[in-house]
XYZ file of C-alpha atoms in Angstrom:
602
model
C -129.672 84.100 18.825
C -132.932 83.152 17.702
C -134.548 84.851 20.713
C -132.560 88.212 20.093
C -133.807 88.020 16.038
C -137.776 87.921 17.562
C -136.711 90.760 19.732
C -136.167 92.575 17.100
C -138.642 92.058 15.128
C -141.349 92.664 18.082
C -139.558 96.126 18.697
C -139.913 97.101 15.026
C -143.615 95.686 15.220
C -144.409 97.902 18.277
C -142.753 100.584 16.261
C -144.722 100.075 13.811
C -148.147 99.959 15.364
C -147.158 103.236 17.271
C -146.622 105.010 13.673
C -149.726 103.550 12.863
C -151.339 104.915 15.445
C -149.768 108.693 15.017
C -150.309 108.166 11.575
C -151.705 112.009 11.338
C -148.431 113.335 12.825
C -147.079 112.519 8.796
C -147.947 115.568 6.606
C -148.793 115.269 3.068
C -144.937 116.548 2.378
C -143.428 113.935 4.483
C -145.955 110.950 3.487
C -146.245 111.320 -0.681
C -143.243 113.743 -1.591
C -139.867 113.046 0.686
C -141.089 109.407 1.626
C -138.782 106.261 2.179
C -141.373 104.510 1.702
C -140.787 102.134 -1.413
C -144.586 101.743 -2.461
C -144.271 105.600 -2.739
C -141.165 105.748 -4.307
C -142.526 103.464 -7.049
C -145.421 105.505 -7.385
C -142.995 108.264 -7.767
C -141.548 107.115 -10.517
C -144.290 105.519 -12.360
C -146.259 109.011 -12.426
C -142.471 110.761 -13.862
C -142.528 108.172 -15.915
C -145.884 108.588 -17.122
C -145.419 112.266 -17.803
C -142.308 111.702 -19.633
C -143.960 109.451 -21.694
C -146.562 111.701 -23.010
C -144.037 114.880 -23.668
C -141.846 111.969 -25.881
C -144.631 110.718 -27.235
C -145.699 114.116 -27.985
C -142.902 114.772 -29.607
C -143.224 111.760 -32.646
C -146.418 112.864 -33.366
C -145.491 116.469 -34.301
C -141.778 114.859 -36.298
C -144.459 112.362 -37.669
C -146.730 115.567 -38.655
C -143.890 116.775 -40.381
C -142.751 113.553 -42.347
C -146.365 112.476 -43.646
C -147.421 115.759 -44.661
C -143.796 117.338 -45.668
C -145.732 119.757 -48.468
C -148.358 121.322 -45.698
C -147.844 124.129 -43.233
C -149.891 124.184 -40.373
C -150.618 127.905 -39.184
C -151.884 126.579 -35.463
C -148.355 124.676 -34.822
C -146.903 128.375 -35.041
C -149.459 129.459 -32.309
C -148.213 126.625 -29.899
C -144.558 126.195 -30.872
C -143.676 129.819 -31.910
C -140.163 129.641 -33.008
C -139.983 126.121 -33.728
C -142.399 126.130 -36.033
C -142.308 128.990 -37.995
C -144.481 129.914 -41.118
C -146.473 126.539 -39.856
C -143.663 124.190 -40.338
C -141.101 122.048 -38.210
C -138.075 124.250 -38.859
C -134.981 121.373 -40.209
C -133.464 122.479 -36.002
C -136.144 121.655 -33.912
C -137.033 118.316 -36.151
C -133.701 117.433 -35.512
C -134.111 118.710 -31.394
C -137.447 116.669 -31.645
C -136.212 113.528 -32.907
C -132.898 113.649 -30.299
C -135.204 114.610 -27.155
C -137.617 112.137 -28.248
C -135.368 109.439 -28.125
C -133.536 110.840 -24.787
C -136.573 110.830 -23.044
C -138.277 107.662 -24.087
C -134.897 105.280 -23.663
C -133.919 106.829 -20.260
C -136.383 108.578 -18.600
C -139.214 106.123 -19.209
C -138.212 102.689 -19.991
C -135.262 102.684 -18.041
C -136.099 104.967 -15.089
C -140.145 104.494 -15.191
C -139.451 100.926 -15.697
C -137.197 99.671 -13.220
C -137.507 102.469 -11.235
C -141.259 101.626 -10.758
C -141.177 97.697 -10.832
C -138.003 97.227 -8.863
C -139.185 99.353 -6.414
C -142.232 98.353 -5.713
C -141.882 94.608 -6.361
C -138.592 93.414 -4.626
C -139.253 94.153 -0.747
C -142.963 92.731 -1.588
C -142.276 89.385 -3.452
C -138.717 88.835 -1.394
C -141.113 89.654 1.939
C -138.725 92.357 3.373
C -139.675 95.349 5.485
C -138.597 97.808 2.925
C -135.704 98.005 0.658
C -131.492 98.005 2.250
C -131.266 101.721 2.247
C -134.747 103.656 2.309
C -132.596 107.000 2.149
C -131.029 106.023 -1.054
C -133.386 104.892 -2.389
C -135.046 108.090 -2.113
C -132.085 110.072 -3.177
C -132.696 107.687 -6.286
C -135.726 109.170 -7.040
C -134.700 112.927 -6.707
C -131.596 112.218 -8.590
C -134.056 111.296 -11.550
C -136.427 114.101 -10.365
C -133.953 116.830 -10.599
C -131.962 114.830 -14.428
C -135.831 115.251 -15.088
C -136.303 118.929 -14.283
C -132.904 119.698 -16.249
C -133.944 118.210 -19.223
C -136.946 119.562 -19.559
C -135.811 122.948 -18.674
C -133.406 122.452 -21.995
C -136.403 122.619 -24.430
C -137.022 126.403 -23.232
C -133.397 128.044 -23.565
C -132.541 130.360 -26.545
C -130.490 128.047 -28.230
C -132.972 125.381 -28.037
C -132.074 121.705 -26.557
C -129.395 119.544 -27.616
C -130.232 118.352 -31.464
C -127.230 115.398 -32.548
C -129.150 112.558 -32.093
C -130.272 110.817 -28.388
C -126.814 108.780 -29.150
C -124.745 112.691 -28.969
C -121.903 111.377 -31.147
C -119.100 113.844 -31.629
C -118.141 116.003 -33.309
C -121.663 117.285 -33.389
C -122.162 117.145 -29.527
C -118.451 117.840 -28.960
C -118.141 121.466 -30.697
C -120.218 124.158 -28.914
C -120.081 126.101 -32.677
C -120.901 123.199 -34.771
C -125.212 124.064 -34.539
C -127.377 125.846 -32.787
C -128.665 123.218 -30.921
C -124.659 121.859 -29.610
C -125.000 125.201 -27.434
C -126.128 125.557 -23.894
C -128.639 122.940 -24.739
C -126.031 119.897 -24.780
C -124.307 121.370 -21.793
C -127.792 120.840 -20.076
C -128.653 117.441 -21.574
C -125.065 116.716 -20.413
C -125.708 117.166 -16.505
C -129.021 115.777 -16.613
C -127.761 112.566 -18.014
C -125.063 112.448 -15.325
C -127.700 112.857 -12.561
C -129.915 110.277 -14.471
C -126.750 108.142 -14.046
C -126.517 108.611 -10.629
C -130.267 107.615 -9.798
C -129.617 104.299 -11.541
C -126.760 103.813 -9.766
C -128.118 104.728 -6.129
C -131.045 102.349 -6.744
C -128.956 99.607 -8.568
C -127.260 99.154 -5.524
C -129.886 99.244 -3.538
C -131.838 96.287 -5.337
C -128.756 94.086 -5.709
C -128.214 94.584 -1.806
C -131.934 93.867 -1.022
C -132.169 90.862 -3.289
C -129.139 89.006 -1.647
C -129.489 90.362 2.021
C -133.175 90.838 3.608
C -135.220 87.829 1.473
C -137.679 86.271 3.945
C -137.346 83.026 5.895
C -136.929 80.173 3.418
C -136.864 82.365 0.744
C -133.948 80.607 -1.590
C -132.657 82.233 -4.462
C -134.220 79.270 -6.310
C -138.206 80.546 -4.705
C -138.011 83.784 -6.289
C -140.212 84.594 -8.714
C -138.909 85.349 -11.956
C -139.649 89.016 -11.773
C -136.963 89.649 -8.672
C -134.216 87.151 -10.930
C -135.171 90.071 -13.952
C -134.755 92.998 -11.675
C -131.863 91.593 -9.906
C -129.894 91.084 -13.641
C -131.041 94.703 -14.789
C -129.625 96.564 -11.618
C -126.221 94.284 -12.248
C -126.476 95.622 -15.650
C -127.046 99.502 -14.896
C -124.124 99.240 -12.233
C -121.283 97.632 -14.620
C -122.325 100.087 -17.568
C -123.680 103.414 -16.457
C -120.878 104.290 -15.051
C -119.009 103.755 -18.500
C -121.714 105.923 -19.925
C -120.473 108.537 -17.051
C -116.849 109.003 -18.150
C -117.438 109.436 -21.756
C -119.523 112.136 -21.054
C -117.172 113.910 -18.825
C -114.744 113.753 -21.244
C -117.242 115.221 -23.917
C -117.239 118.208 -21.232
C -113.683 118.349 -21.059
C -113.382 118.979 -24.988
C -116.168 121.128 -24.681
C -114.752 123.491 -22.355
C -111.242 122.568 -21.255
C -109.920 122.402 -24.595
C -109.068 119.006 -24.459
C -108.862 115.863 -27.572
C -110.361 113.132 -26.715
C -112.652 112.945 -29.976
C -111.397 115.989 -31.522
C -109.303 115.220 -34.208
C -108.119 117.588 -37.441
C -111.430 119.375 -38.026
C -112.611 122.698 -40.504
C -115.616 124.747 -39.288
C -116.726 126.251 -42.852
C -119.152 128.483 -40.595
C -116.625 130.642 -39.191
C -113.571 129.479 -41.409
C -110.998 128.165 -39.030
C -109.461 125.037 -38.215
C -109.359 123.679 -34.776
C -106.206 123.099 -33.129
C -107.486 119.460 -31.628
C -105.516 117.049 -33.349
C -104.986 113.164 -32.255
C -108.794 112.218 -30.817
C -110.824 110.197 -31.688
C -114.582 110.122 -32.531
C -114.859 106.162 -32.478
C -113.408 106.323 -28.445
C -117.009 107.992 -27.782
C -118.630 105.273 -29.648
C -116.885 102.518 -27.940
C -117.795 104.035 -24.643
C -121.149 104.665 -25.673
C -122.511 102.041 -26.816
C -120.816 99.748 -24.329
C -123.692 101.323 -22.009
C -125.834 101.299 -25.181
C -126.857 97.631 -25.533
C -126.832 96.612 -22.072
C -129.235 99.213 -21.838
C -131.637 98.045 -24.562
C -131.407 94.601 -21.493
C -131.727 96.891 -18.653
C -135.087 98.066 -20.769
C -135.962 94.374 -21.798
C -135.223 92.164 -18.818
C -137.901 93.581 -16.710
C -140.640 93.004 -18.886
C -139.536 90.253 -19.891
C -139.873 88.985 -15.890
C -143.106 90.506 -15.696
C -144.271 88.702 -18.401
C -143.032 85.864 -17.239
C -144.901 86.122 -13.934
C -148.205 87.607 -15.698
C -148.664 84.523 -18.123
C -148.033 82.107 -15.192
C -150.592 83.497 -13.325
C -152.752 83.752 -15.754
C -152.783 80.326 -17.747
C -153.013 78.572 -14.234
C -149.510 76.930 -14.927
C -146.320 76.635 -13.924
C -143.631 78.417 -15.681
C -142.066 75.943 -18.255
C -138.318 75.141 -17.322
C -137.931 77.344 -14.475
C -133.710 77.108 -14.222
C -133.584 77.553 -17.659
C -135.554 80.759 -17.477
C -133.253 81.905 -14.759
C -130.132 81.058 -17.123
C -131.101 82.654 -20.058
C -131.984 85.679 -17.705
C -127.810 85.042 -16.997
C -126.617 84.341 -20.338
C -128.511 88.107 -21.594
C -126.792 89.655 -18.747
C -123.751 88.388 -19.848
C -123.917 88.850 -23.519
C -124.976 92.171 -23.522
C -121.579 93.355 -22.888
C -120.188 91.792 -25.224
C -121.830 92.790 -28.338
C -121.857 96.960 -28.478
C -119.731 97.260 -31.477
C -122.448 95.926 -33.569
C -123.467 99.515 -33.246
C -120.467 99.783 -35.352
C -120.100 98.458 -38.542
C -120.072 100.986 -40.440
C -117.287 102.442 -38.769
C -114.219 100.989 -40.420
C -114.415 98.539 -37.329
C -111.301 95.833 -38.561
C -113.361 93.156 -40.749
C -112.119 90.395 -38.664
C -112.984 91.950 -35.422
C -116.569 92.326 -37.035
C -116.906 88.792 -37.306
C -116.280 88.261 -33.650
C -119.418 90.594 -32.951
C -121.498 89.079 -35.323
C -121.089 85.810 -33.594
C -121.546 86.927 -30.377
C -124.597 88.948 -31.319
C -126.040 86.131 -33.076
C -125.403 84.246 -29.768
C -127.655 86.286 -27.686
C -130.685 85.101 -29.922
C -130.311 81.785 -28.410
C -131.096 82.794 -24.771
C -133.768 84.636 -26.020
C -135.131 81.824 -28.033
C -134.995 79.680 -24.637
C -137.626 81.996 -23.383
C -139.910 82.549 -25.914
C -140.161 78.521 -26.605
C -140.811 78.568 -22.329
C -143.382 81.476 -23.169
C -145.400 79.438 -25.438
C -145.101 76.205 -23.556
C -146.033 77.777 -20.202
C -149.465 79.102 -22.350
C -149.502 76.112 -24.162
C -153.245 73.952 -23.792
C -153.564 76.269 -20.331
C -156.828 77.581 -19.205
C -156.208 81.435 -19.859
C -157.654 84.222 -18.326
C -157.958 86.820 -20.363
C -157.243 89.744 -18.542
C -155.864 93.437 -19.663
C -152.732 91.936 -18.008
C -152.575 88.846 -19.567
C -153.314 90.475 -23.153
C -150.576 93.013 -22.732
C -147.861 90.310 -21.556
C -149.044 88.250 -24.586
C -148.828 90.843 -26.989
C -145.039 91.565 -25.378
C -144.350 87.897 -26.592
C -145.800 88.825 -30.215
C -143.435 92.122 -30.087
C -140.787 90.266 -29.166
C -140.470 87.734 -31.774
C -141.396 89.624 -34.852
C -139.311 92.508 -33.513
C -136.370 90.180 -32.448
C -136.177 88.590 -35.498
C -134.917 91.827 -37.749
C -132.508 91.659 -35.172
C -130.844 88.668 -37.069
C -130.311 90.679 -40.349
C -129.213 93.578 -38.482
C -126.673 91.584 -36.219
C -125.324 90.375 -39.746
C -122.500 93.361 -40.753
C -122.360 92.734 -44.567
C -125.902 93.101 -44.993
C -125.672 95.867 -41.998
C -123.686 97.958 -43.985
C -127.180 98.343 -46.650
C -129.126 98.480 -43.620
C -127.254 100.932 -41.052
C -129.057 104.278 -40.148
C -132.397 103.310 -42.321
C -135.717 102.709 -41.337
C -135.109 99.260 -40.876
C -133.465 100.136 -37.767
C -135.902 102.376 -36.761
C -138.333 99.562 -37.492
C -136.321 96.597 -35.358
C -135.478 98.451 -32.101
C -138.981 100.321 -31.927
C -141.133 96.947 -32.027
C -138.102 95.061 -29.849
C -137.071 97.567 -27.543
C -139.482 100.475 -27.492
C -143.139 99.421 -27.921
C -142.521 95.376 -26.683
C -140.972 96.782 -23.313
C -143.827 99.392 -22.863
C -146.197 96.101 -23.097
C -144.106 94.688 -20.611
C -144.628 97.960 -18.598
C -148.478 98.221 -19.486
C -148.833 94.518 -18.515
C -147.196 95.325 -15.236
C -149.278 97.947 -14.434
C -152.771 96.021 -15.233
C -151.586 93.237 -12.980
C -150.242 95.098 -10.149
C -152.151 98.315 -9.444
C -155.469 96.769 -7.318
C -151.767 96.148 -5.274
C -150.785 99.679 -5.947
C -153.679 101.085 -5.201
C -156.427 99.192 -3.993
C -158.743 99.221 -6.779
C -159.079 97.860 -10.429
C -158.617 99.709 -13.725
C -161.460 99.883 -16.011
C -161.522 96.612 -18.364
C -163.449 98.288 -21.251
C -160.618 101.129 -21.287
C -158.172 98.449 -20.805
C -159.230 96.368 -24.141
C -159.791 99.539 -25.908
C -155.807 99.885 -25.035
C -154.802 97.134 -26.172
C -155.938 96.375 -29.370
C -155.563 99.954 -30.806
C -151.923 99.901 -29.326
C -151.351 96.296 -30.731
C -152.494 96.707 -33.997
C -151.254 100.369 -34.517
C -147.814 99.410 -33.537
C -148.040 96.735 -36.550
C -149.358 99.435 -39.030
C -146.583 102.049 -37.789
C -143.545 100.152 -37.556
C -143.712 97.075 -40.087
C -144.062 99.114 -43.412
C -140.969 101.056 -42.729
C -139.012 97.432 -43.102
C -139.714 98.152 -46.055
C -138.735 101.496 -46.794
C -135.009 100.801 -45.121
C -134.960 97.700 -47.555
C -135.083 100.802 -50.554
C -132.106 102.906 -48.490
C -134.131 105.231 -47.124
C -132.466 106.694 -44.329
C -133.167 108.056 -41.419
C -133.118 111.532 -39.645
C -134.112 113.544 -42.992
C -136.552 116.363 -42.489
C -138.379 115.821 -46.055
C -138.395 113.249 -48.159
C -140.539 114.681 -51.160
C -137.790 116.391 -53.113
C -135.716 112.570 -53.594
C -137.079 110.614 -56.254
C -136.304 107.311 -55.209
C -137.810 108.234 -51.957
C -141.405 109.788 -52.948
C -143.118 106.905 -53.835
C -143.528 106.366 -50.205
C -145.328 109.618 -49.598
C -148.665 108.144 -48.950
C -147.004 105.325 -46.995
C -145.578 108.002 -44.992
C -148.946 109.999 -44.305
C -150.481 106.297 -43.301
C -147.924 105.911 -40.961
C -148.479 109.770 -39.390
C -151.998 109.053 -39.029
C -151.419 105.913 -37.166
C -149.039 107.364 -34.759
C -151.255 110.074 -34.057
C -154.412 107.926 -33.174
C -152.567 104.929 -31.033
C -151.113 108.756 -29.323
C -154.644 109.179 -28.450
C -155.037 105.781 -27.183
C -152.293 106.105 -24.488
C -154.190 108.877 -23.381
C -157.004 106.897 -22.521
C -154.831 104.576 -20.421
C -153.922 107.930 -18.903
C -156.972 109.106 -17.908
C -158.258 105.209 -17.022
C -155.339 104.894 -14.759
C -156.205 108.448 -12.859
C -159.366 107.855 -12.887
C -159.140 104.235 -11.521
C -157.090 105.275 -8.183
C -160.031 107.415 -7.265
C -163.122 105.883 -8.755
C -162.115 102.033 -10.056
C -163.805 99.119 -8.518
C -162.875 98.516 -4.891
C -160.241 94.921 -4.199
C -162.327 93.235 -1.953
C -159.906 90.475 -1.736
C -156.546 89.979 -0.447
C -155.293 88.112 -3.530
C -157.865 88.962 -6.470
C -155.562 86.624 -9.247
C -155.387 84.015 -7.067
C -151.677 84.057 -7.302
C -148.981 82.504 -5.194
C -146.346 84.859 -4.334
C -146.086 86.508 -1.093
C -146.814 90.259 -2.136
C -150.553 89.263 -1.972
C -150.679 88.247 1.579
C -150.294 91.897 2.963
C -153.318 93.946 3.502
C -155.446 95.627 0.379
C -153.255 98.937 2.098
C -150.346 97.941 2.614
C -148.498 100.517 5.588
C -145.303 101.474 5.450
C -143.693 97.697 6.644
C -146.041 95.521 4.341
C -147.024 93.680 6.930
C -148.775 94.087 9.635
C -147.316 91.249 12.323
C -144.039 88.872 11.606
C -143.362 88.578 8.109
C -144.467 85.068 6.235
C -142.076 82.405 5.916
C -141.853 80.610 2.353
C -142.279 76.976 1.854
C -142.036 76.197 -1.560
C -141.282 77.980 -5.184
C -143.659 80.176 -7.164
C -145.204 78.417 -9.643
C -147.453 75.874 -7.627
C -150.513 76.077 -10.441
C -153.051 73.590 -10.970
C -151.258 70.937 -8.366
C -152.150 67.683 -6.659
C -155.718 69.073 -7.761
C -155.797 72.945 -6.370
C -155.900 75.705 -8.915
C -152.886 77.675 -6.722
C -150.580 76.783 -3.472
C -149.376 79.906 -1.661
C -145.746 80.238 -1.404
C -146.213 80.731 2.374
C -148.233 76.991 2.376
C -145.685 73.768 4.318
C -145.290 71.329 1.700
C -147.947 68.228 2.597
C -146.747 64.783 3.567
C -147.935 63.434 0.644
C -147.168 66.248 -1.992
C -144.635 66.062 -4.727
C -141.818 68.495 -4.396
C -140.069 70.920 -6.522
């Protein structure tokens, strides 16, 4: 048997030193653009990502325009936005298109699809030492699945109509009534099918990282070697395939009371614009909610988890430790997956949810703070009296511990639905998921790239840029998102177009304009980890070395270029776990190293 596996593997070695050798038989089309290649792929979707990230981004700073300087009218935004912005100012539609496609693009197209997309991708064939992923074709189809979702979406901010405007979360009756604005048009019927496709990419690649976690890990790599970035990605894809699909049928049957005349949230409803009533009677808007937001806070884990692994792996590596209480990591990485479906309706408070039923999700989202507290307490141990090295990586998967905790913490008044009820759809909100969930998982990201692309792409990123980066973004995500704790502790809610005309609300008009300003400069600092990271994968300082961290996992035993195969004769085997740091006297022990005679084991 044995015999027949080395067979195989010298076949698909001689294969792959003969596509080495006709390596100039691959165009540019079939190489970079239709590739199976998972490296590509990841690159794929890192660079989608990327541009996604600026058009949202984009997007905050002009709502932000709007909010700090409500009084002011801009003639040059007319020149660039035409009818959005007429007479120089955000017109009350396209804030409210703004604010929905900003929050659209930035929760699913970048920290869920450029996230995992990227990470997963490129990380679990490497640091499982497989070939390539189970199914190179899907995983392809992944990416074009989010390409063309992509390509939808963005072709809804150019229609008549204008894009879908009820809010990223599309609750009915809003989203559900074609008549009920301008923007529940054409626009949602667009948004519509490129979520769906969106769906299906997650889905296609879920299943594909699942399969190639539990089927093609190298020999003597245990599910107890893996680092803790493959246990993160693994738990995210389980994640995306028990909820997405949720996500799925409530929005076909959003399209089926949009066009086939059917009830599922349409209940007794007046339309004052053209004075009629509908004849829906017996839906229900709160069925959407349920099946909404049962995708809606795994997701905020299927954003989360794979920093949270990255960081995990980052700090290791870079305080020249061993990650603190290994197993425990890897449970509380369990105990998130499982919670997270079990807590959605504390999306839903305010909805006339049964007060005893309430009280169940309160406890159980109150729950989910403990495995999160098991990490951050492993966090700071792991760093705890280490030697750190101080790099971009390192900084960025430090300052995602920072985020985490000041960000999670909100979390506990929110999770509490009597003081929820003051709380609901104010800034505090805004506050608590944009440090948690929005900026701590790009630092997760940002650390993620820092570490990985000399593996990416054979070179380093510029260090000065990369400090630059990091303290503007660190500090500027303080200035932008703590004060408005404050302002939801007043009431003030969120989604308004102007605040200056509400008198308990105008005292925080210079707040506001602070705020604006803020966004708009740490806007201008991700554009200089833009151009740092372009410029870096032609002109950054050449890797030298095979593994320039000095890290132990397996991805940094393949060549500076890795080919399409990773490796260029049998693939390693793996001896031991990945956390040998500072042991029996050596600063790092290779995963691929035989445990010694004399060494201790794990």
């Amino acid at each position: 048997m044995s015999h027949g596996h080395a067979e195989v593997i010298t076949t698909h070695e001689v294969h792959h030193d003969e596509h080495g050798a006709h390596h100039h038989h691959q165009s540019f089309i079939t190489k970079y653009i239709f590739s199976q290649d998972h490296k590509i792929i990841a690159k794929q979707f890192l660079i989608t990502g990327m541009i996604w990230a600026i058009i949202g981004g984009l997007m905050s700073v002009l709502f932000r325009l709007q909010l700090g300087y409500p009084d002011q009218t801009f003639p040059w935004l007319e020149d660039i936005l035409g009818n959005w912005a007429r007479g120089g100012k955000i017109t009350p539609e396209s804030y409210y298109a703004l604010v929905t496609m900003h929050g659209t693009i930035l929760v699913f197209f970048v920290l869920t699809g450029g996230l995992s997309g990227t990470f997963a991708n490129f990380l679990i064939p490497l640091q499982c030492g497989a070939r390539d992923m189970a199914s190179p074709m899907m995983n392809m189809l992944s990416y074009w699945f989010f390409f063309g979702g992509s390509i939808v979406m963005l072709s809804s901010l150019f229609i008549q109509t204008g894009p879908f405007s009820g809010g990223w979360t599309a609750y009915p009756p809003l989203s559900a009534l074609g008549d009920a604005s301008p923007g529940s048009k054409t626009g949602m019927d667009l948004w519509i099918t490129a979520m769906a496709m969106f769906v299906v990419s997650s889905l296609l690649g879920g299943l594909n990282y699942v399969s190639t976690v539990l089927n093609l890990r190298t020999k003597g790599m245990s599910m107890t070697r893996l680092p803790l970035t493959i246990w993160a990605l693994f738990f995210t894809a389980v994640l995306g395939i028990l909820s997405f699909p949720v996500l799925l049928s409530g929005f076909i049957l959003l399209l089926f009371d949009r066009h086939a005349g059917t009830s599922f949230y349409l209940s007794d409803i007046y339309i004052a614009a053209t004075n009629q009533a509908l004849p829906n009677e017996g839906g229900s808007a709160i069925l959407y909610q349920h099946l909404f937001w049962f995708l809606g806070h795994p997701e905020v884990y299927i954003i989360l988890l794979p920093a949270m692994g990255m960081a995990s792996e980052i700090l290791s590596v870079n305080a020249r430790k061993p990650i603190f209480g290994y197993m425990a990591m890897v449970g509380s990485l369990f105990a998130i997956t499982i919670l997270a479906f079990l807590v959605w309706a504390h999306h839903m408070f305010v909805t006339g949810l049964n007060p005893f039923l309430g009280s169940v999700f309160v406890l159980l989202t109150l729950l989910i703070a403990v495995p999160s507290a098991i990490k951050v307490f492993n966090w700071l141990t792991t760093i705890w009296k280490s030697n750190i090295k101080f790099t971009p990586g390192m900084l960025f998967a430090l300052g995602f511990v920072s985020l985490f905790i000041s960000g999670g913490l909100t979390g506990i008044f929110l999770g509490n639905s009597t003081l929820d009820i003051h709380l609901h759809d104010t800034y505090f909100v805004i506050a608590h998921f944009h440090i948690v969930m929005g900026v701590s998982a790009f630092f997760g990201m940002f650390a993620g790239i820092y570490h990985w692309f000399p593996k990416m792409y054979g070179r380093f990123m510029n260090n000065t840029m990369a400090y630059i980066h990091f303290w503007g973004t660190l500090i500027g995500a303080y200035l932008i998102f703590w004060p408005m704790h404050y302002e939801g502790l007043a009431g003030m809610p969120r989604r308004y177009l102007d605040y200056s005309n509400w008198s308990s609300f105008n005292q925080f008009g210079e707040l506001n304009k602070f705020i604006s300003t803020v966004a708009m400069i740490v806007f201008a600092l991700q554009l200089l980890f833009v151009f740092n990271f372009f410029y870096s994968i032609w002109k950054g300082r050449k890797v030298t070395t095979l593994n320039p961290w000095d890290a132990t996992t397996l991805e940094w035993t393949t060549p500076i270029h890795p080919g399409h195969g990773n490796w260029e004769g049998e693939i390693p085997e793996v001896h031991r776990w990945a956390y040998d740091y500072s042991k029996d006297g050596r600063d790092f022990i290779p995963q691929t190293e035989p445990i010694g005679p004399n060494e201790s084991k794990h």
